[in-house]
PDB file of C-alpha atoms in Angstrom:
ATOM      1  CA  UNK A   1      -9.282 -10.747  23.286  1.00 94.00           C
ATOM      2  CA  UNK A   2      -7.336 -11.431  20.030  1.00 96.00           C
ATOM      3  CA  UNK A   3      -3.661 -10.476  19.984  1.00 96.00           C
ATOM      4  CA  UNK A   4      -2.803  -8.561  17.240  1.00 97.00           C
ATOM      5  CA  UNK A   5       0.633  -7.432  16.328  1.00 97.00           C
ATOM      6  CA  UNK A   6       2.064  -5.301  12.893  1.00 97.00           C
ATOM      7  CA  UNK A   7       4.797  -5.742  11.550  1.00 97.00           C
ATOM      8  CA  UNK A   8       5.521  -2.211   9.796  1.00 96.00           C
ATOM      9  CA  UNK A   9       4.458   1.254  10.318  1.00 96.00           C
ATOM     10  CA  UNK A  10       3.836   2.990   7.895  1.00 93.00           C
ATOM     11  CA  UNK A  11       1.491   5.491   6.019  1.00 92.00           C
ATOM     12  CA  UNK A  12      -0.956   3.195   6.282  1.00 95.00           C
ATOM     13  CA  UNK A  13      -0.914   1.313   8.967  1.00 96.00           C
ATOM     14  CA  UNK A  14      -0.261   4.316  10.779  1.00 96.00           C
ATOM     15  CA  UNK A  15      -3.636   4.918   9.644  1.00 97.00           C
ATOM     16  CA  UNK A  16      -4.716   1.322  11.019  1.00 98.00           C
ATOM     17  CA  UNK A  17      -3.363   0.874  14.070  1.00 98.00           C
ATOM     18  CA  UNK A  18      -5.105   3.544  16.329  1.00 97.00           C
ATOM     19  CA  UNK A  19      -8.898   2.109  14.369  1.00 98.00           C
ATOM     20  CA  UNK A  20      -7.909  -1.504  16.122  1.00 98.00           C
ATOM     21  CA  UNK A  21      -6.132  -0.238  19.562  1.00 97.00           C
ATOM     22  CA  UNK A  22     -10.075   1.335  20.139  1.00 97.00           C
ATOM     23  CA  UNK A  23     -11.931  -3.228  20.730  1.00 97.00           C
ATOM     24  CA  UNK A  24     -12.347  -3.122  23.600  1.00 96.00           C
ATOM     25  CA  UNK A  25     -11.989  -7.447  22.726  1.00 97.00           C
ATOM     26  CA  UNK A  26      -8.176  -6.772  21.053  1.00 97.00           C
ATOM     27  CA  UNK A  27      -5.311  -6.034  22.559  1.00 96.00           C
ATOM     28  CA  UNK A  28      -2.231  -4.639  19.765  1.00 97.00           C
ATOM     29  CA  UNK A  29       1.515  -4.981  19.606  1.00 96.00           C
ATOM     30  CA  UNK A  30       3.466  -2.888  17.655  1.00 97.00           C
ATOM     31  CA  UNK A  31       6.599  -4.116  15.754  1.00 96.00           C
ATOM     32  CA  UNK A  32       8.420  -1.708  14.348  1.00 94.00           C
ATOM     33  CA  UNK A  33      12.374  -0.324  13.509  1.00 90.00           C
ATOM     34  CA  UNK A  34      12.069   3.017  13.315  1.00 89.00           C
ATOM     35  CA  UNK A  35       8.753   3.743  15.730  1.00 90.00           C
ATOM     36  CA  UNK A  36       9.942   2.943  19.380  1.00 89.00           C
ATOM     37  CA  UNK A  37       7.330   4.626  21.569  1.00 95.00           C
ATOM     38  CA  UNK A  38       3.432   4.118  21.290  1.00 95.00           C
ATOM     39  CA  UNK A  39       1.491   5.614  18.410  1.00 94.00           C
ATOM     40  CA  UNK A  40      -1.363   6.406  20.968  1.00 95.00           C
ATOM     41  CA  UNK A  41      -3.017   5.046  24.030  1.00 95.00           C
ATOM     42  CA  UNK A  42      -3.971   1.287  23.608  1.00 95.00           C
ATOM     43  CA  UNK A  43      -0.824  -0.383  21.834  1.00 97.00           C
ATOM     44  CA  UNK A  44       2.550  -1.493  23.142  1.00 95.00           C
ATOM     45  CA  UNK A  45       5.635  -1.517  20.645  1.00 96.00           C
ATOM     46  CA  UNK A  46       7.428  -5.600  20.785  1.00 93.00           C
ATOM     47  CA  UNK A  47      10.094  -7.466  19.827  1.00 88.00           C
ATOM     48  CA  UNK A  48      11.239  -9.792  17.590  1.00 84.00           C
ATOM     49  CA  UNK A  49      12.726 -11.466  20.612  1.00 84.00           C
ATOM     50  CA  UNK A  50       9.208 -11.202  22.855  1.00 82.00           C
ATOM     51  CA  UNK A  51       7.084 -13.514  19.939  1.00 82.00           C
ATOM     52  CA  UNK A  52       8.289 -17.102  20.931  1.00 76.00           C
ATOM     53  CA  UNK A  53       6.604 -15.557  24.994  1.00 76.00           C
ATOM     54  CA  UNK A  54       4.283 -13.919  23.961  1.00 72.00           C
ATOM     55  CA  UNK A  55       1.825 -15.899  20.958  1.00 83.00           C
ATOM     56  CA  UNK A  56       0.186 -13.801  18.734  1.00 93.00           C
ATOM     57  CA  UNK A  57      -3.112 -15.730  17.260  1.00 95.00           C
ATOM     58  CA  UNK A  58      -2.669 -12.434  14.077  1.00 97.00           C
ATOM     59  CA  UNK A  59      -0.010 -10.707  13.006  1.00 97.00           C
ATOM     60  CA  UNK A  60      -0.366  -8.079  10.815  1.00 98.00           C
ATOM     61  CA  UNK A  61       3.029  -6.803   7.792  1.00 98.00           C
ATOM     62  CA  UNK A  62       2.213  -4.136   6.281  1.00 97.00           C
ATOM     63  CA  UNK A  63       6.110  -3.547   4.524  1.00 97.00           C
ATOM     64  CA  UNK A  64       8.119  -0.893   1.667  1.00 96.00           C
ATOM     65  CA  UNK A  65       8.763  -4.212  -0.844  1.00 97.00           C
ATOM     66  CA  UNK A  66       9.815  -7.737  -1.430  1.00 98.00           C
ATOM     67  CA  UNK A  67      12.494  -7.284   1.000  1.00 98.00           C
ATOM     68  CA  UNK A  68      11.188  -6.432   4.266  1.00 97.00           C
ATOM     69  CA  UNK A  69       8.352  -8.626   4.270  1.00 98.00           C
ATOM     70  CA  UNK A  70      10.788 -11.432   3.448  1.00 98.00           C
ATOM     71  CA  UNK A  71      12.841 -10.844   6.249  1.00 97.00           C
ATOM     72  CA  UNK A  72      10.594 -10.501   8.532  1.00 96.00           C
ATOM     73  CA  UNK A  73       8.100 -13.098   7.768  1.00 97.00           C
ATOM     74  CA  UNK A  74      11.399 -15.681   7.484  1.00 96.00           C
ATOM     75  CA  UNK A  75      12.753 -14.662  10.805  1.00 95.00           C
ATOM     76  CA  UNK A  76      13.440 -16.758  11.888  1.00 93.00           C
ATOM     77  CA  UNK A  77      12.421 -16.111  15.659  1.00 92.00           C
ATOM     78  CA  UNK A  78       9.239 -14.958  13.594  1.00 93.00           C
ATOM     79  CA  UNK A  79       8.742 -19.005  11.727  1.00 92.00           C
ATOM     80  CA  UNK A  80       9.004 -20.068  15.420  1.00 90.00           C
ATOM     81  CA  UNK A  81       6.870 -18.441  16.513  1.00 90.00           C
ATOM     82  CA  UNK A  82       3.898 -19.506  14.766  1.00 89.00           C
ATOM     83  CA  UNK A  83       4.951 -23.193  14.699  1.00 83.00           C
ATOM     84  CA  UNK A  84       2.234 -25.265  15.590  1.00 79.00           C
ATOM     85  CA  UNK A  85      -0.365 -21.451  16.549  1.00 83.00           C
ATOM     86  CA  UNK A  86      -2.076 -21.690  13.434  1.00 92.00           C
ATOM     87  CA  UNK A  87      -1.863 -18.352  13.571  1.00 95.00           C
ATOM     88  CA  UNK A  88      -2.906 -15.802  11.116  1.00 97.00           C
ATOM     89  CA  UNK A  89      -1.616 -13.825   8.835  1.00 98.00           C
ATOM     90  CA  UNK A  90      -2.184 -11.369   7.305  1.00 98.00           C
ATOM     91  CA  UNK A  91       0.416  -9.352   4.516  1.00 98.00           C
ATOM     92  CA  UNK A  92      -0.867  -5.806   3.086  1.00 98.00           C
ATOM     93  CA  UNK A  93       2.296  -4.698   1.599  1.00 98.00           C
ATOM     94  CA  UNK A  94       1.565  -4.764  -2.527  1.00 98.00           C
ATOM     95  CA  UNK A  95       4.268  -7.229  -2.696  1.00 98.00           C
ATOM     96  CA  UNK A  96       5.334  -9.212  -7.012  1.00 98.00           C
ATOM     97  CA  UNK A  97       3.068 -12.375  -7.702  1.00 98.00           C
ATOM     98  CA  UNK A  98       6.380 -14.034  -6.893  1.00 98.00           C
ATOM     99  CA  UNK A  99       6.396 -13.921  -3.177  1.00 98.00           C
ATOM    100  CA  UNK A 100       2.956 -13.250  -2.973  1.00 98.00           C
ATOM    101  CA  UNK A 101       2.563 -17.074  -4.436  1.00 98.00           C
ATOM    102  CA  UNK A 102       5.858 -17.813  -2.271  1.00 98.00           C
ATOM    103  CA  UNK A 103       5.266 -16.638   1.056  1.00 98.00           C
ATOM    104  CA  UNK A 104       1.718 -18.363   1.025  1.00 98.00           C
ATOM    105  CA  UNK A 105       3.333 -21.872   0.768  1.00 98.00           C
ATOM    106  CA  UNK A 106       6.039 -20.511   3.078  1.00 97.00           C
ATOM    107  CA  UNK A 107       3.131 -19.707   5.978  1.00 97.00           C
ATOM    108  CA  UNK A 108       0.905 -22.995   5.068  1.00 96.00           C
ATOM    109  CA  UNK A 109       4.856 -25.258   6.134  1.00 95.00           C
ATOM    110  CA  UNK A 110       4.824 -22.481   9.196  1.00 93.00           C
ATOM    111  CA  UNK A 111       0.895 -23.788  10.314  1.00 93.00           C
ATOM    112  CA  UNK A 112      -0.548 -20.676  10.271  1.00 95.00           C
ATOM    113  CA  UNK A 113      -4.154 -18.718   8.363  1.00 97.00           C
ATOM    114  CA  UNK A 114      -2.490 -16.911   5.456  1.00 98.00           C
ATOM    115  CA  UNK A 115      -4.299 -14.083   4.179  1.00 98.00           C
ATOM    116  CA  UNK A 116      -2.864 -11.925   1.450  1.00 98.00           C
ATOM    117  CA  UNK A 117      -4.737  -8.318   1.086  1.00 98.00           C
ATOM    118  CA  UNK A 118      -3.019  -5.852  -0.293  1.00 98.00           C
ATOM    119  CA  UNK A 119      -5.285  -2.138   0.426  1.00 98.00           C
ATOM    120  CA  UNK A 120      -5.779   0.181  -1.440  1.00 96.00           C
ATOM    121  CA  UNK A 121      -6.621   4.208  -0.405  1.00 94.00           C
ATOM    122  CA  UNK A 122      -3.688   5.714   0.928  1.00 92.00           C
ATOM    123  CA  UNK A 123      -3.269   8.039   4.028  1.00 93.00           C
ATOM    124  CA  UNK A 124      -6.897   9.318   4.131  1.00 93.00           C
ATOM    125  CA  UNK A 125      -8.688   5.631   3.760  1.00 95.00           C
ATOM    126  CA  UNK A 126      -6.305   4.532   6.297  1.00 96.00           C
ATOM    127  CA  UNK A 127      -6.480   7.218   8.981  1.00 96.00           C
ATOM    128  CA  UNK A 128     -10.623   7.347   7.848  1.00 96.00           C
ATOM    129  CA  UNK A 129     -10.960   2.879   8.213  1.00 96.00           C
ATOM    130  CA  UNK A 130     -12.409   2.775   4.775  1.00 97.00           C
ATOM    131  CA  UNK A 131      -9.646   0.464   2.886  1.00 98.00           C
ATOM    132  CA  UNK A 132     -10.557  -1.739  -0.422  1.00 98.00           C
ATOM    133  CA  UNK A 133      -8.831  -5.043   0.362  1.00 98.00           C
ATOM    134  CA  UNK A 134      -8.127  -7.572  -1.949  1.00 98.00           C
ATOM    135  CA  UNK A 135      -7.831 -10.962  -0.426  1.00 98.00           C
ATOM    136  CA  UNK A 136      -6.617 -14.382  -1.298  1.00 98.00           C
ATOM    137  CA  UNK A 137      -7.339 -15.533   2.366  1.00 98.00           C
ATOM    138  CA  UNK A 138      -6.203 -19.917   2.284  1.00 98.00           C
ATOM    139  CA  UNK A 139      -9.444 -20.900   5.074  1.00 97.00           C
ATOM    140  CA  UNK A 140     -11.377 -18.923   6.724  1.00 97.00           C
ATOM    141  CA  UNK A 141     -10.700 -17.508  10.025  1.00 97.00           C
ATOM    142  CA  UNK A 142     -13.188 -14.733  12.233  1.00 97.00           C
ATOM    143  CA  UNK A 143      -9.857 -13.672  13.977  1.00 97.00           C
ATOM    144  CA  UNK A 144      -8.416 -12.549  10.686  1.00 98.00           C
ATOM    145  CA  UNK A 145     -11.849 -11.206   8.878  1.00 97.00           C
ATOM    146  CA  UNK A 146     -12.442  -9.079  12.321  1.00 98.00           C
ATOM    147  CA  UNK A 147      -9.599  -8.107  12.238  1.00 98.00           C
ATOM    148  CA  UNK A 148     -10.057  -6.570   8.578  1.00 98.00           C
ATOM    149  CA  UNK A 149     -13.055  -5.336   9.005  1.00 97.00           C
ATOM    150  CA  UNK A 150     -11.614  -3.067  11.815  1.00 98.00           C
ATOM    151  CA  UNK A 151     -10.459  -0.621   8.949  1.00 98.00           C
ATOM    152  CA  UNK A 152     -11.343  -2.250   5.633  1.00 98.00           C
ATOM    153  CA  UNK A 153     -14.698  -0.992   4.126  1.00 97.00           C
ATOM    154  CA  UNK A 154     -15.073  -2.912   0.878  1.00 98.00           C
ATOM    155  CA  UNK A 155     -13.858  -6.442   0.729  1.00 97.00           C
ATOM    156  CA  UNK A 156     -12.773  -7.995  -3.052  1.00 98.00           C
ATOM    157  CA  UNK A 157     -12.384 -11.968  -2.905  1.00 98.00           C
ATOM    158  CA  UNK A 158      -9.979 -14.058  -5.000  1.00 98.00           C
ATOM    159  CA  UNK A 159      -9.781 -16.861  -5.346  1.00 98.00           C
ATOM    160  CA  UNK A 160      -6.051 -17.533  -6.087  1.00 98.00           C
ATOM    161  CA  UNK A 161      -3.130 -17.152  -4.660  1.00 98.00           C
ATOM    162  CA  UNK A 162      -0.983 -14.571  -6.280  1.00 98.00           C
ATOM    163  CA  UNK A 163      -4.052 -13.306  -8.117  1.00 98.00           C
ATOM    164  CA  UNK A 164      -4.550  -9.668  -5.251  1.00 98.00           C
ATOM    165  CA  UNK A 165      -0.980  -8.762  -6.062  1.00 98.00           C
ATOM    166  CA  UNK A 166      -2.001  -9.236  -9.100  1.00 98.00           C
ATOM    167  CA  UNK A 167      -4.771  -7.356  -9.909  1.00 98.00           C
ATOM    168  CA  UNK A 168      -3.235  -4.260  -7.316  1.00 98.00           C
ATOM    169  CA  UNK A 169      -0.060  -4.542  -9.572  1.00 98.00           C
ATOM    170  CA  UNK A 170      -1.953  -3.934 -13.117  1.00 98.00           C
ATOM    171  CA  UNK A 171      -4.086  -1.793 -10.962  1.00 97.00           C
ATOM    172  CA  UNK A 172      -1.436   0.944  -9.811  1.00 97.00           C
ATOM    173  CA  UNK A 173       0.428   0.902 -13.004  1.00 97.00           C
ATOM    174  CA  UNK A 174      -3.299   2.400 -15.029  1.00 96.00           C
ATOM    175  CA  UNK A 175      -3.552   4.338 -11.635  1.00 94.00           C
ATOM    176  CA  UNK A 176       0.134   6.258 -12.841  1.00 96.00           C
ATOM    177  CA  UNK A 177      -0.524   6.205 -16.328  1.00 96.00           C
ATOM    178  CA  UNK A 178      -3.627   8.196 -15.846  1.00 94.00           C
ATOM    179  CA  UNK A 179      -0.994  10.662 -13.280  1.00 93.00           C
ATOM    180  CA  UNK A 180       1.262  10.305 -16.578  1.00 93.00           C
ATOM    181  CA  UNK A 181      -1.111  12.226 -18.232  1.00 92.00           C
ATOM    182  CA  UNK A 182      -1.773  14.663 -15.935  1.00 91.00           C
ATOM    183  CA  UNK A 183       0.983  15.656 -16.091  1.00 89.00           C
ATOM    184  CA  UNK A 184       1.133  15.642 -20.149  1.00 88.00           C
ATOM    185  CA  UNK A 185      -2.149  17.759 -20.294  1.00 92.00           C
ATOM    186  CA  UNK A 186      -2.338  19.594 -17.891  1.00 92.00           C
ATOM    187  CA  UNK A 187       0.914  22.305 -17.326  1.00 90.00           C
ATOM    188  CA  UNK A 188      -1.027  23.344 -21.565  1.00 91.00           C
ATOM    189  CA  UNK A 189      -4.160  23.701 -20.888  1.00 93.00           C
ATOM    190  CA  UNK A 190      -2.094  26.022 -17.659  1.00 93.00           C
ATOM    191  CA  UNK A 191      -0.268  27.507 -20.779  1.00 93.00           C
ATOM    192  CA  UNK A 192      -2.992  27.342 -23.417  1.00 96.00           C
ATOM    193  CA  UNK A 193      -5.760  29.264 -21.526  1.00 97.00           C
ATOM    194  CA  UNK A 194      -4.103  31.408 -19.313  1.00 96.00           C
ATOM    195  CA  UNK A 195      -6.771  33.280 -16.151  1.00 95.00           C
ATOM    196  CA  UNK A 196      -9.331  31.045 -17.998  1.00 97.00           C
ATOM    197  CA  UNK A 197      -7.432  28.313 -16.279  1.00 96.00           C
ATOM    198  CA  UNK A 198      -9.630  28.174 -13.414  1.00 94.00           C
ATOM    199  CA  UNK A 199     -12.842  27.746 -15.319  1.00 96.00           C
ATOM    200  CA  UNK A 200     -11.293  24.126 -17.095  1.00 95.00           C
ATOM    201  CA  UNK A 201     -10.015  23.692 -12.953  1.00 94.00           C
ATOM    202  CA  UNK A 202     -13.694  23.348 -12.285  1.00 94.00           C
ATOM    203  CA  UNK A 203     -14.562  21.501 -15.689  1.00 96.00           C
ATOM    204  CA  UNK A 204     -11.317  19.363 -15.036  1.00 94.00           C
ATOM    205  CA  UNK A 205     -12.816  18.133 -11.240  1.00 93.00           C
ATOM    206  CA  UNK A 206     -16.701  17.570 -12.046  1.00 95.00           C
ATOM    207  CA  UNK A 207     -17.522  16.880 -15.249  1.00 95.00           C
ATOM    208  CA  UNK A 208     -16.773  13.725 -17.255  1.00 91.00           C
ATOM    209  CA  UNK A 209     -15.025   9.912 -15.692  1.00 91.00           C
ATOM    210  CA  UNK A 210     -11.596  12.502 -14.819  1.00 87.00           C
ATOM    211  CA  UNK A 211     -13.836  14.482 -12.424  1.00 92.00           C
ATOM    212  CA  UNK A 212     -12.746  10.924  -9.597  1.00 91.00           C
ATOM    213  CA  UNK A 213      -9.352  12.103 -10.603  1.00 88.00           C
ATOM    214  CA  UNK A 214      -9.109  14.753 -11.104  1.00 91.00           C
ATOM    215  CA  UNK A 215     -11.241  16.582  -7.985  1.00 90.00           C
ATOM    216  CA  UNK A 216      -8.602  14.228  -5.562  1.00 89.00           C
ATOM    217  CA  UNK A 217      -5.033  15.532  -6.812  1.00 90.00           C
ATOM    218  CA  UNK A 218      -5.611  18.585  -9.228  1.00 91.00           C
ATOM    219  CA  UNK A 219      -4.581  21.011  -6.258  1.00 91.00           C
ATOM    220  CA  UNK A 220      -1.930  18.643  -5.903  1.00 91.00           C
ATOM    221  CA  UNK A 221       0.191  19.303  -8.652  1.00 91.00           C
ATOM    222  CA  UNK A 222      -1.606  22.967  -9.798  1.00 91.00           C
ATOM    223  CA  UNK A 223       0.071  23.949  -6.586  1.00 93.00           C
ATOM    224  CA  UNK A 224       3.000  21.722  -7.163  1.00 93.00           C
ATOM    225  CA  UNK A 225       2.858  20.502  -3.044  1.00 93.00           C
ATOM    226  CA  UNK A 226       4.565  16.786  -2.957  1.00 95.00           C
ATOM    227  CA  UNK A 227       5.465  16.520   1.099  1.00 93.00           C
ATOM    228  CA  UNK A 228       3.713  14.771   3.686  1.00 90.00           C
ATOM    229  CA  UNK A 229       2.498  11.832   1.056  1.00 93.00           C
ATOM    230  CA  UNK A 230      -0.612  10.430   0.437  1.00 91.00           C
ATOM    231  CA  UNK A 231       1.680   7.749  -1.498  1.00 93.00           C
ATOM    232  CA  UNK A 232       5.145   8.037  -1.838  1.00 95.00           C
ATOM    233  CA  UNK A 233       6.716   8.471  -4.343  1.00 96.00           C
ATOM    234  CA  UNK A 234       8.830   4.773  -3.455  1.00 97.00           C
ATOM    235  CA  UNK A 235       6.464   3.142  -3.706  1.00 97.00           C
ATOM    236  CA  UNK A 236       4.737   3.404  -7.057  1.00 97.00           C
ATOM    237  CA  UNK A 237       8.091   3.248  -8.062  1.00 98.00           C
ATOM    238  CA  UNK A 238       8.574  -0.103  -7.166  1.00 98.00           C
ATOM    239  CA  UNK A 239       4.578  -1.290  -7.602  1.00 98.00           C
ATOM    240  CA  UNK A 240       6.001  -0.140 -11.541  1.00 97.00           C
ATOM    241  CA  UNK A 241       8.682  -2.363 -11.399  1.00 97.00           C
ATOM    242  CA  UNK A 242       6.898  -5.179  -9.969  1.00 98.00           C
ATOM    243  CA  UNK A 243       4.783  -4.508 -12.130  1.00 97.00           C
ATOM    244  CA  UNK A 244       6.370  -5.645 -15.264  1.00 95.00           C
ATOM    245  CA  UNK A 245       6.231  -8.855 -13.755  1.00 93.00           C
ATOM    246  CA  UNK A 246       2.056  -8.861 -14.515  1.00 96.00           C
ATOM    247  CA  UNK A 247       2.608  -6.603 -17.407  1.00 95.00           C
ATOM    248  CA  UNK A 248       5.710  -8.179 -19.278  1.00 91.00           C
ATOM    249  CA  UNK A 249       8.977  -6.458 -20.225  1.00 86.00           C
ATOM    250  CA  UNK A 250       8.008  -5.099 -23.608  1.00 87.00           C
ATOM    251  CA  UNK A 251       5.026  -3.322 -22.431  1.00 92.00           C
ATOM    252  CA  UNK A 252       6.008   0.169 -24.102  1.00 95.00           C
ATOM    253  CA  UNK A 253       2.914   2.036 -21.815  1.00 95.00           C
ATOM    254  CA  UNK A 254       4.239   0.837 -19.606  1.00 96.00           C
ATOM    255  CA  UNK A 255       7.954   1.161 -20.029  1.00 96.00           C
ATOM    256  CA  UNK A 256       7.399   5.178 -20.416  1.00 95.00           C
ATOM    257  CA  UNK A 257       4.855   5.337 -16.955  1.00 96.00           C
ATOM    258  CA  UNK A 258       7.804   3.007 -14.973  1.00 96.00           C
ATOM    259  CA  UNK A 259      10.565   6.149 -16.659  1.00 96.00           C
ATOM    260  CA  UNK A 260       8.847   9.622 -16.306  1.00 96.00           C
ATOM    261  CA  UNK A 261       7.963   8.276 -12.216  1.00 97.00           C
ATOM    262  CA  UNK A 262      11.535   7.008 -11.885  1.00 97.00           C
ATOM    263  CA  UNK A 263      12.866  11.077 -13.014  1.00 97.00           C
ATOM    264  CA  UNK A 264      10.663  12.566 -10.629  1.00 97.00           C
ATOM    265  CA  UNK A 265      11.745  10.320  -7.547  1.00 97.00           C
ATOM    266  CA  UNK A 266      15.588  11.433  -8.565  1.00 97.00           C
ATOM    267  CA  UNK A 267      14.379  14.756  -9.109  1.00 97.00           C
ATOM    268  CA  UNK A 268      11.901  14.985  -5.793  1.00 97.00           C
ATOM    269  CA  UNK A 269      13.569  12.281  -3.686  1.00 97.00           C
ATOM    270  CA  UNK A 270      11.420   8.996  -2.899  1.00 97.00           C
ATOM    271  CA  UNK A 271       9.304  10.267   0.570  1.00 96.00           C
ATOM    272  CA  UNK A 272       7.310  13.530  -2.191  1.00 97.00           C
ATOM    273  CA  UNK A 273       3.544  11.926  -3.028  1.00 96.00           C
ATOM    274  CA  UNK A 274       3.628  10.414  -6.320  1.00 96.00           C
ATOM    275  CA  UNK A 275       2.071  14.150  -7.906  1.00 95.00           C
ATOM    276  CA  UNK A 276       5.213  15.049  -8.228  1.00 96.00           C
ATOM    277  CA  UNK A 277       5.442  13.077 -11.232  1.00 96.00           C
ATOM    278  CA  UNK A 278       3.495  16.186 -12.685  1.00 93.00           C
ATOM    279  CA  UNK A 279       6.137  18.869 -11.376  1.00 93.00           C
ATOM    280  CA  UNK A 280       8.659  20.732 -14.155  1.00 92.00           C
ATOM    281  CA  UNK A 281      11.828  19.241 -12.945  1.00 92.00           C
ATOM    282  CA  UNK A 282      10.265  16.705 -14.691  1.00 90.00           C
ATOM    283  CA  UNK A 283       9.046  17.703 -17.362  1.00 78.00           C
ATOM    284  CA  UNK A 284      12.307  19.756 -17.519  1.00 66.00           C
TER     285      UNK A 284
END
């Protein structure tokens, strides 16, 4: 039986935890600031003080930012629980490159096996168990492989620590740039075409390389529905801030996109879906 601790409970782990809990070969505990009752059958609630008494085989962390990640992994109770046990540690958060590299070193010093594994697929992928993971593992570990395989459909392995973070930050910045272009052109098409915009909407969702983006995000854009986020604005704003470490501080496109998403966060709040960057309050 593999004992799994999930630390952090948000959009991604809300989808992941039920997949783990349904496995007959795992026991699942959840450690969260806000989720104080079991979110589904087969999950127990844990506290940091429980860690010394109940060692885990796999610890999976998913946090909003570097600060939350660092707070957990450097907690003396967590470090003590890892020491000498060769615990498999999976970090699913999108981190800055500096902290990702340091995290590997800290887990190694504690005697654990580190798996840097940011994921993509948003809420739908987590719920369906079809996330894509960008992984660097410090060593082979069957327990970590089993946990990741439970909710990851496509896995891509990187040879160097920190490279999953580097890739994920550029990947998210690129995607944000495409969404920024939707904000620039879709309202113009609505105004220019009038009643014929419905025809354009059909075309955008089917034809050309932009079709996957438009098929998945155009409905929210047109409806101006930014509630119940698939990917919250505050997380993308954080990712764009971290992306400067990879793309540089003088990248004009990144700066433009970052400002637009900051404006959306100011207008609609950090909990809004990231498609809020297309909203009228941002364009005003």
